[in-house]
């Protein structure tokens, strides 16, 4: 949500800023702009819509200068327009901002009374006016930004330049992400690492309340009061090519195909088959701590919430601890029953989702221990956690989450085995069998990719549907929810995920030939067809009896389900708790090919932001 990039160094920076913004497109935006400081002072160029609109404007006259800030805006206050696009400038000060200023109406009114005129409907513009007023008192830029921030209530990641201070960026962070990149003879700031990955892998993640002055020579960190802070840098292991499409038409397609690798990276080095146990670097769980847990509370949003529903099943089955899963946006305002015997698990690809972070804080403030399952190293949720279990999915650029989901499931499975071993609900032999199964999963995921042509044909056949229902039972129910979310967010087809047993309690009324139904119907395990399988066969019959058209996802070798379906996609079989990692893949590919066939913007669907850093 909103992307910030800033540069100070020896190079002309306008194009470099646009390149950085392109790497942040995945965050979602509806306008873009940049401000460059050069010999002729401050130049600001902005445009509503995609970056290509900004580039068209820049082509008319590229602003020259070696210090600059850029921004992609996802509208909150004020519609998408040229005027509301960032940077906002006033009297030689330019500002880009991600977040929400809660007292902006009040501030606008008092500034208005003092004679200030505003040229946008945004809350951000206030910053430029406040900072300018401070500078009028004879303060320098860092002092003036501090002064302005003292008046502001709300969330922000902020980058500021002033024509009185060429060669300086002033940045600050409160609740919205900001990372400083250290180059040679130049330095950077950005909302996320991919924006600067082509230039440096040495970064410093800013912490809440951090303030920094960045010049080409170095970066000085202080708090808002001006007290110096030491902020160590870290070298990240993501490479620039990890954030490229590598020949795929879309990032989403590339990321779907990266899942075997991402799963291997998430599992590798964390489990010992001989010992039937798991070793989670960064998670300091021991027998004493785990024995006293009375419950596990998971908080997450969107796809991460779907992964958490499967995580609950894994933990309750293998470790026999009660698990509650809440949508983070609901949890934080419901007076939850949490105490020091609760382990709160926050699940987030980005590690920056505002509701998940807020809920995690809420649970921890009530005494819970906090464990984060995150993909982005050093992200806010990871930093606040007592224990961190990183998924090693690599950068996920497509707005629709794919490899983050499957690696979260792998992380949950490892956690469940570890908890089971610590609580004694799993013997070493049982642990061993589970670990053998997860080690096999990346290879099975590769095998599913071989069915892509079949899945594409099914997708084209049903791509004109207006509505689609996804049904699953047991471990396949969260997959049905996830399949529906994926389809609706990238193809704009209305889709619902349902527990198949619930169909008779309502959705069956919708079924006719215009409402295709995707049924997740693998056998329960390699050994037995199982109760979920038998029951879902019945659900398929119910759909057909009402003229419904069935797309079935079934186990390889099964002959019953394909006979009942108009399109049938086979899957290799594994441990039932791991089956969602396999069965979600055809739903991802199906959604991808439907959306691509319909010609939607697959990687940046309308109205969506990759990382939702505001409530
Ligand atoms: C869906 C999707 C979103 C995210 C949600 C949480 O494809 O990407 O639903 O899963 O916004 O994001 P994280 O995991 O970053 O907290």
PDB file of C-alpha atoms and ligand atoms in Angstrom, residues 252 299-306 346-357 373-376 381 396 398-402 404-405 408 482 485-486 489-490 605 608-612, ligand 1:
ATOM      1  CA  UNK A 252       1.961 -14.690 -10.203  1.00  0.00           C
ATOM      2  CA  UNK A 299      -4.294 -14.082  14.058  1.00  0.00           C
ATOM      3  CA  UNK A 300      -4.017 -13.333  10.345  1.00  0.00           C
ATOM      4  CA  UNK A 301      -5.781 -11.786   7.341  1.00  0.00           C
ATOM      5  CA  UNK A 302      -6.786 -13.002   3.886  1.00  0.00           C
ATOM      6  CA  UNK A 303      -4.745 -15.847   2.465  1.00  0.00           C
ATOM      7  CA  UNK A 304      -2.667 -16.027   5.643  1.00  0.00           C
ATOM      8  CA  UNK A 305      -5.911 -16.582   7.545  1.00  0.00           C
ATOM      9  CA  UNK A 306      -6.765 -19.487   5.260  1.00  0.00           C
ATOM     10  CA  UNK A 346       0.732 -14.046  13.917  1.00  0.00           C
ATOM     11  CA  UNK A 347       0.848 -15.197  10.305  1.00  0.00           C
ATOM     12  CA  UNK A 348       1.778 -12.695   7.632  1.00  0.00           C
ATOM     13  CA  UNK A 349       3.676 -12.843   4.366  1.00  0.00           C
ATOM     14  CA  UNK A 350       4.656  -9.181   4.527  1.00  0.00           C
ATOM     15  CA  UNK A 351       4.969  -8.971   8.301  1.00  0.00           C
ATOM     16  CA  UNK A 352       3.494  -5.471   7.992  1.00  0.00           C
ATOM     17  CA  UNK A 353      -0.290  -5.996   7.824  1.00  0.00           C
ATOM     18  CA  UNK A 354      -1.734  -3.376  10.174  1.00  0.00           C
ATOM     19  CA  UNK A 355      -4.518  -5.535  11.633  1.00  0.00           C
ATOM     20  CA  UNK A 356      -2.273  -8.535  12.193  1.00  0.00           C
ATOM     21  CA  UNK A 357       0.361  -6.378  13.849  1.00  0.00           C
ATOM     22  CA  UNK A 373       5.272 -16.879  10.844  1.00  0.00           C
ATOM     23  CA  UNK A 374       6.541 -14.322   8.320  1.00  0.00           C
ATOM     24  CA  UNK A 375       8.212 -14.187   4.943  1.00  0.00           C
ATOM     25  CA  UNK A 376       9.926 -10.817   5.142  1.00  0.00           C
ATOM     26  CA  UNK A 381       5.731  -8.442  13.106  1.00  0.00           C
ATOM     27  CA  UNK A 396       6.334 -12.337  -3.473  1.00  0.00           C
ATOM     28  CA  UNK A 398       2.176 -10.753  -7.437  1.00  0.00           C
ATOM     29  CA  UNK A 399      -0.589  -9.233  -5.337  1.00  0.00           C
ATOM     30  CA  UNK A 400      -2.364 -12.590  -5.160  1.00  0.00           C
ATOM     31  CA  UNK A 401      -0.526 -14.690  -2.636  1.00  0.00           C
ATOM     32  CA  UNK A 402       0.548 -18.152  -3.806  1.00  0.00           C
ATOM     33  CA  UNK A 404       3.423 -17.496   0.668  1.00  0.00           C
ATOM     34  CA  UNK A 405       0.377 -19.716   1.329  1.00  0.00           C
ATOM     35  CA  UNK A 408       3.045 -20.997   5.527  1.00  0.00           C
ATOM     36  CA  UNK A 482      -8.454 -19.883  -0.685  1.00  0.00           C
ATOM     37  CA  UNK A 485     -10.419 -15.758  -2.865  1.00  0.00           C
ATOM     38  CA  UNK A 486      -7.802 -16.255  -5.576  1.00  0.00           C
ATOM     39  CA  UNK A 489      -9.342 -11.134  -6.617  1.00  0.00           C
ATOM     40  CA  UNK A 490      -7.664 -11.603  -9.983  1.00  0.00           C
ATOM     41  CA  UNK A 605      -5.709  -6.393  -9.627  1.00  0.00           C
ATOM     42  CA  UNK A 608      -5.941  -4.220  -4.156  1.00  0.00           C
ATOM     43  CA  UNK A 609      -2.714  -3.534  -2.313  1.00  0.00           C
ATOM     44  CA  UNK A 610      -0.106  -6.185  -1.594  1.00  0.00           C
ATOM     45  CA  UNK A 611       0.627  -5.107   1.890  1.00  0.00           C
ATOM     46  CA  UNK A 612      -2.270  -3.563   3.810  1.00  0.00           C
TER      47      UNK A 612
HETATM   48  C1  LIG B   1      -4.676 -12.601  -1.147  1.00  0.00           C
HETATM   49  C2  LIG B   1      -3.737 -11.809  -0.394  1.00  0.00           C
HETATM   50  C3  LIG B   1      -4.208 -11.125   0.853  1.00  0.00           C
HETATM   51  C4  LIG B   1      -3.142 -11.275   1.952  1.00  0.00           C
HETATM   52  C5  LIG B   1      -3.545 -10.442   3.178  1.00  0.00           C
HETATM   53  C6  LIG B   1      -2.566 -10.632   4.320  1.00  0.00           C
HETATM   54  O1  LIG B   1      -4.082 -13.180  -2.260  1.00  0.00           O
HETATM   55  O2  LIG B   1      -2.601 -11.683  -0.754  1.00  0.00           O
HETATM   56  O3  LIG B   1      -5.431 -11.624   1.264  1.00  0.00           O
HETATM   57  O4  LIG B   1      -3.009 -12.612   2.270  1.00  0.00           O
HETATM   58  O5  LIG B   1      -3.607  -9.091   2.837  1.00  0.00           O
HETATM   59  O6  LIG B   1      -1.280 -10.239   3.962  1.00  0.00           O
HETATM   60  P1  LIG B   1      -0.032 -10.677   4.811  1.00  0.00           P
HETATM   61  O7  LIG B   1       0.121 -12.141   4.697  1.00  0.00           O
HETATM   62  O8  LIG B   1       1.120  -9.927   4.199  1.00  0.00           O
HETATM   63  O9  LIG B   1      -0.292 -10.255   6.221  1.00  0.00           O
END
